[in-house]
């Protein structure tokens, strides 16, 4: 796994910062990574109002970090309704405070059973992430 490659390396940030200096061409950055850099850069220039140079450096660093953590594995990225549902579920999980089921229910047009099911699923995902960090 990718984590093994840097397992004993305390200079991961230094290694990732070198990604900022790599020219964005097809030989240094495979097509999919170059495309991600472009998407991240465009989002940071439009939404975060970063200048092109800073956005490009940060985009390269983010993609390098993402490749470090997710590289070598295949992932399914949802689109359209599945993406909206996944983002909604994360939002519900982050906004849940233990006492606001009725508020979440009204805002998202869901039943309390649906909210509880989403919370169970998100809690399990969070538990899996934390346990992976402990044992992975």
Backbone as JSON, one array per atom type, in Angstrom:
{
  "sequence": "XXXXXXXXXXXXXXXXXXXXXXXXXXXXXXXXXXXXXXXXXXXXXXXXXXXXXXXXXXXXXXXXXXXXXXXXXXXXXXXXXXXXXXXXXXXXXXXXXXXXXXXXXXXXXXXXXXXXXXXXXXXXXXXXXXXXXXXX",
  "N": [[0.83, -1.18, 0.0], [0.27, 2.37, -0.37], [0.81, 3.76, 2.0], [2.82, 2.29, 3.22], [5.09, 2.94, 1.8], [5.86, 5.47, 2.69], [5.99, 5.07, 5.35], [7.98, 5.2, 7.43], [8.94, 7.66, 6.91], [9.5, 10.81, 7.9], [9.35, 13.11, 6.57], [7.21, 13.62, 4.87], [5.62, 15.86, 4.17], [7.56, 17.53, 3.07], [8.32, 16.02, 0.84], [5.88, 16.01, -0.54], [5.62, 18.72, -1.02], [7.37, 19.11, -3.06], [5.95, 18.47, -5.24], [4.78, 20.78, -6.08], [6.64, 21.95, -7.75], [6.79, 20.44, -10.01], [6.43, 20.31, -13.46], [3.4, 20.61, -15.21], [2.86, 18.36, -17.21], [2.24, 15.67, -19.53], [4.1, 13.64, -19.1], [5.25, 13.86, -16.55], [3.05, 14.04, -14.89], [0.53, 11.79, -14.81], [-2.36, 11.49, -16.96], [-4.91, 11.46, -15.57], [-4.23, 12.51, -13.06], [-3.27, 15.03, -13.79], [-5.62, 16.09, -14.78], [-7.16, 16.22, -12.43], [-5.63, 18.11, -11.01], [-6.09, 20.36, -12.6], [-8.89, 20.67, -12.28], [-9.08, 21.15, -9.48], [-7.53, 23.48, -9.31], [-9.01, 25.28, -10.9], [-11.36, 25.43, -9.37], [-10.39, 26.57, -7.0], [-9.52, 29.06, -7.91], [-11.9, 30.19, -8.79], [-13.88, 29.86, -6.67], [-12.5, 30.24, -4.18], [-11.08, 32.43, -4.79], [-8.32, 32.53, -5.2], [-5.13, 33.48, -6.56], [-3.94, 32.46, -9.81], [-1.36, 31.23, -9.76], [-0.89, 30.53, -7.02], [-3.11, 28.9, -6.64], [-2.58, 26.83, -8.44], [-0.21, 25.72, -7.35], [-1.18, 24.84, -4.85], [-3.17, 23.07, -5.72], [-1.64, 21.08, -6.99], [-0.27, 20.09, -4.79], [-2.4, 19.13, -3.21], [-3.42, 17.12, -4.9], [-1.2, 15.44, -5.02], [-1.07, 14.64, -2.35], [-3.54, 13.35, -2.16], [-3.12, 11.29, -4.01], [-1.12, 9.96, -2.66], [-2.5, 8.93, -0.45], [-4.65, 7.54, -1.62], [-3.72, 6.26, -3.81], [-3.06, 3.6, -6.13], [-5.3, 2.12, -5.73], [-8.63, 1.36, -6.79], [-11.32, 3.57, -7.12], [-14.73, 4.38, -6.8], [-16.4, 7.17, -7.88], [-19.19, 8.91, -7.11], [-21.85, 10.39, -9.11], [-24.13, 12.99, -10.05], [-27.31, 12.31, -8.79], [-26.52, 10.44, -6.85], [-24.16, 11.55, -5.91], [-25.15, 13.97, -4.87], [-26.76, 12.92, -2.82], [-24.82, 11.67, -1.21], [-23.29, 13.9, -0.41], [-25.29, 15.32, 0.93], [-25.81, 13.53, 3.04], [-23.38, 13.59, 4.44], [-23.42, 16.26, 5.21], [-25.67, 16.26, 6.92], [-24.7, 14.58, 8.95], [-22.55, 16.13, 9.91], [-23.91, 18.35, 10.87], [-25.55, 17.38, 12.82], [-26.41, 17.46, 16.22], [-27.23, 15.96, 18.31], [-29.65, 16.74, 19.3], [-31.22, 17.75, 17.3], [-32.86, 16.42, 15.43], [-35.48, 16.85, 14.5], [-35.24, 19.37, 13.25], [-33.38, 18.82, 11.19], [-34.85, 16.93, 9.83], [-37.01, 18.45, 8.83], [-35.62, 20.36, 7.23], [-34.38, 18.78, 5.26], [-36.44, 17.32, 4.25], [-37.0, 14.71, 5.09], [-37.86, 11.65, 6.81], [-37.83, 10.93, 10.36], [-36.84, 8.37, 10.76], [-35.35, 8.0, 8.42], [-33.37, 9.95, 8.8], [-32.12, 8.95, 11.13], [-31.15, 6.53, 10.07], [-29.3, 7.5, 8.2], [-27.51, 8.74, 9.97], [-26.59, 6.5, 11.4], [-25.24, 5.14, 9.34], [-23.29, 7.06, 8.63], [-21.94, 7.28, 11.06], [-20.83, 4.73, 11.23], [-19.13, 4.81, 8.99], [-17.37, 6.81, 9.85], [-16.28, 5.55, 12.11], [-15.01, 3.39, 10.84], [-13.08, 4.81, 9.37], [-11.52, 5.91, 11.45], [-10.64, 3.59, 12.79], [-9.17, 2.43, 10.77], [-7.03, 4.2, 10.69], [-5.92, 3.62, 13.14], [-5.13, 0.95, 12.91], [-4.17, 0.64, 10.36]],
  "CA": [[0.0, 0.0, 0.0], [1.01, 3.62, -0.43], [1.25, 4.16, 3.33], [4.06, 1.6, 3.53], [6.19, 3.62, 1.14], [6.28, 6.6, 3.49], [5.69, 4.72, 6.74], [9.0, 5.69, 8.34], [9.42, 8.93, 6.39], [8.94, 11.93, 8.65], [9.4, 14.28, 5.7], [6.17, 13.51, 3.84], [5.24, 17.19, 3.69], [8.63, 18.01, 2.19], [8.19, 15.3, -0.42], [4.69, 16.48, -1.24], [5.82, 20.1, -1.47], [8.1, 19.06, -4.33], [4.95, 18.35, -6.3], [4.52, 22.13, -6.56], [7.64, 22.33, -8.74], [6.72, 19.56, -11.18], [5.68, 20.87, -14.58], [2.15, 19.88, -15.45], [2.8, 17.78, -18.55], [1.76, 14.29, -19.49], [5.12, 12.68, -18.68], [5.45, 13.93, -15.1], [1.75, 13.83, -14.25], [-0.4, 11.02, -15.65], [-3.52, 12.25, -17.42], [-5.95, 11.59, -14.54], [-3.74, 13.43, -12.03], [-3.24, 16.37, -14.39], [-7.01, 16.54, -14.85], [-7.54, 16.61, -11.07], [-4.96, 19.38, -10.71], [-6.82, 21.4, -13.33], [-10.2, 20.85, -11.63], [-8.86, 21.79, -8.18], [-7.05, 24.85, -9.56], [-10.15, 26.07, -11.37], [-12.27, 25.65, -8.23], [-9.77, 27.51, -6.05], [-9.49, 30.41, -8.49], [-13.26, 30.75, -8.88], [-14.58, 29.91, -5.38], [-11.68, 30.78, -3.1], [-10.48, 33.66, -5.32], [-6.85, 32.48, -5.17], [-4.55, 33.77, -7.86], [-3.65, 31.23, -10.58], [-0.11, 30.61, -9.32], [-1.11, 29.89, -5.71], [-4.1, 27.83, -6.83], [-1.91, 25.71, -9.11], [0.68, 25.08, -6.37], [-2.0, 24.13, -3.87], [-3.84, 21.96, -6.41], [-0.65, 20.02, -7.16], [-0.01, 19.52, -3.46], [-3.58, 18.36, -2.82], [-3.49, 15.91, -5.72], [-0.12, 14.56, -4.58], [-1.5, 14.06, -1.07], [-4.62, 12.42, -2.47], [-2.51, 10.12, -4.65], [-0.4, 9.23, -1.61], [-3.45, 8.2, 0.4], [-5.6, 6.72, -2.37], [-3.07, 5.7, -4.98], [-2.95, 2.15, -6.26], [-6.6, 1.49, -5.53], [-9.69, 1.89, -7.64], [-12.41, 4.18, -6.38], [-15.91, 4.82, -7.53], [-16.83, 8.5, -7.5], [-20.58, 9.06, -7.54], [-22.23, 11.6, -9.82], [-25.53, 13.36, -10.09], [-28.13, 12.1, -7.58], [-25.76, 9.71, -5.83], [-23.24, 12.53, -5.33], [-25.95, 14.87, -4.04], [-27.16, 12.18, -1.62], [-23.63, 11.48, -0.37], [-22.97, 15.2, 0.19], [-26.36, 15.6, 1.88], [-25.63, 12.68, 4.22], [-22.24, 14.13, 5.19], [-23.89, 17.5, 5.81], [-26.53, 15.89, 8.04], [-23.81, 14.06, 9.99], [-21.78, 17.23, 10.48], [-24.8, 19.3, 11.54], [-26.27, 16.7, 13.91], [-25.86, 17.8, 17.53], [-27.84, 15.11, 19.32], [-30.97, 17.23, 19.68], [-31.85, 18.49, 16.2], [-33.45, 15.52, 14.43], [-36.66, 17.49, 13.89], [-34.78, 20.44, 12.35], [-32.8, 18.17, 10.01], [-35.97, 16.28, 9.15], [-37.73, 19.49, 8.07], [-34.75, 20.98, 6.23], [-34.06, 17.87, 4.16], [-37.65, 16.65, 3.79], [-36.84, 13.29, 5.37], [-38.48, 11.18, 8.05], [-36.86, 10.73, 11.43], [-36.2, 7.08, 10.52], [-34.33, 8.2, 7.4], [-32.26, 10.69, 9.43], [-31.4, 8.0, 12.0], [-30.42, 5.59, 9.2], [-28.14, 8.24, 7.68], [-26.57, 8.92, 11.08], [-25.96, 5.2, 11.65], [-24.3, 4.88, 8.25], [-22.17, 8.0, 8.74], [-21.19, 6.9, 12.26], [-20.04, 3.55, 10.87], [-18.05, 5.27, 8.1], [-16.4, 7.52, 10.7], [-15.62, 4.52, 12.91], [-14.12, 2.67, 9.94], [-11.94, 5.69, 9.07], [-10.67, 6.01, 12.64], [-10.0, 2.31, 13.05], [-8.15, 2.25, 9.73], [-5.87, 4.97, 11.12], [-5.32, 2.94, 14.27], [-4.56, -0.35, 12.56], [-3.75, 0.62, 8.96]],
  "C": [[0.87, 1.24, 0.0], [1.55, 4.03, 0.94], [2.57, 3.51, 3.69], [5.26, 2.33, 2.95], [6.74, 4.75, 1.99], [6.14, 6.33, 4.99], [6.69, 5.31, 7.72], [9.51, 7.07, 7.94], [8.73, 10.08, 7.1], [8.89, 13.19, 7.8], [8.36, 14.22, 4.59], [5.79, 14.87, 3.29], [6.29, 17.76, 2.76], [8.55, 17.33, 0.83], [6.99, 15.79, -1.23], [4.86, 17.9, -1.75], [6.6, 20.15, -2.78], [7.15, 18.93, -5.51], [4.64, 19.72, -6.9], [5.43, 22.52, -7.72], [7.6, 21.48, -10.01], [5.89, 20.25, -12.26], [4.48, 19.98, -14.88], [2.1, 19.42, -16.91], [2.49, 16.3, -18.43], [2.81, 13.29, -19.04], [5.3, 12.68, -17.17], [4.16, 13.62, -14.34], [0.89, 12.99, -15.2], [-1.68, 11.81, -15.9], [-4.55, 12.48, -16.31], [-5.51, 12.57, -13.45], [-3.71, 14.86, -12.55], [-4.65, 16.95, -14.47], [-7.51, 16.98, -13.47], [-6.91, 17.93, -10.67], [-5.72, 20.52, -11.36], [-8.17, 21.7, -12.68], [-10.04, 21.59, -10.31], [-8.43, 23.24, -8.36], [-8.2, 25.75, -9.98], [-11.11, 26.4, -10.22], [-11.68, 26.67, -7.26], [-9.68, 28.92, -6.61], [-10.89, 31.01, -8.54], [-13.93, 30.89, -7.51], [-13.78, 30.59, -4.29], [-10.96, 32.06, -3.52], [-8.96, 33.7, -5.14], [-6.32, 32.87, -6.54], [-4.09, 32.46, -8.49], [-2.42, 30.5, -10.06], [-0.28, 29.87, -8.0], [-2.07, 28.71, -5.84], [-3.44, 26.61, -7.47], [-0.99, 24.98, -8.15], [-0.11, 24.26, -5.36], [-2.69, 22.93, -4.5], [-2.87, 20.8, -6.59], [-0.39, 19.31, -5.83], [-1.19, 18.64, -3.0], [-3.68, 17.05, -3.61], [-2.39, 14.93, -5.33], [-0.48, 13.88, -3.26], [-2.6, 13.03, -1.3], [-4.06, 11.15, -3.09], [-1.76, 9.29, -3.62], [-1.37, 8.37, -0.8], [-4.34, 7.23, -0.37], [-4.97, 5.99, -3.54], [-2.99, 4.18, -4.96], [-4.25, 1.4, -6.08], [-7.6, 2.1, -6.49], [-10.82, 2.41, -6.77], [-13.54, 4.51, -7.31], [-16.27, 6.2, -7.01], [-18.25, 8.7, -8.01], [-20.8, 10.36, -8.31], [-23.72, 11.83, -9.64], [-26.24, 13.09, -8.76], [-27.36, 11.38, -6.47], [-24.76, 10.64, -5.14], [-24.0, 13.48, -4.41], [-26.36, 14.19, -2.74], [-25.98, 12.01, -0.67], [-23.25, 12.79, 0.32], [-24.02, 15.6, 1.22], [-26.15, 14.81, 3.17], [-24.46, 13.17, 5.07], [-22.66, 15.42, 5.9], [-24.77, 17.22, 7.03], [-25.67, 15.42, 9.21], [-23.06, 15.19, 10.68], [-22.66, 18.2, 11.27], [-25.54, 18.69, 12.73], [-25.6, 17.02, 15.24], [-26.47, 16.98, 18.66], [-29.26, 15.52, 19.69], [-31.73, 17.86, 18.51], [-32.41, 17.61, 15.08], [-34.62, 16.2, 13.72], [-36.28, 18.6, 12.92], [-34.23, 19.84, 11.06], [-33.9, 17.52, 9.16], [-36.72, 17.29, 8.27], [-36.88, 20.05, 6.93], [-34.5, 20.08, 5.02], [-35.27, 17.11, 3.64], [-37.59, 15.15, 3.97], [-37.6, 12.92, 6.64], [-37.4, 11.02, 9.12], [-36.14, 9.39, 11.26], [-35.09, 7.21, 9.47], [-33.12, 8.93, 7.98], [-31.45, 9.75, 10.31], [-30.6, 6.99, 11.18], [-29.17, 6.25, 8.62], [-27.09, 8.4, 8.76], [-25.86, 7.61, 11.42], [-24.89, 4.91, 10.6], [-23.07, 5.79, 8.36], [-21.3, 7.69, 9.97], [-20.29, 5.7, 11.97], [-18.88, 3.94, 9.96], [-16.96, 5.98, 8.9], [-15.6, 6.52, 11.55], [-14.61, 3.75, 12.05], [-12.88, 3.5, 9.6], [-10.98, 5.75, 10.25], [-9.94, 4.7, 12.93], [-8.94, 2.0, 12.01], [-6.88, 3.0, 10.12], [-5.15, 4.27, 12.27], [-4.57, 1.68, 13.86], [-3.96, -0.4, 11.16], [-2.38, 1.07, 8.69]]
}
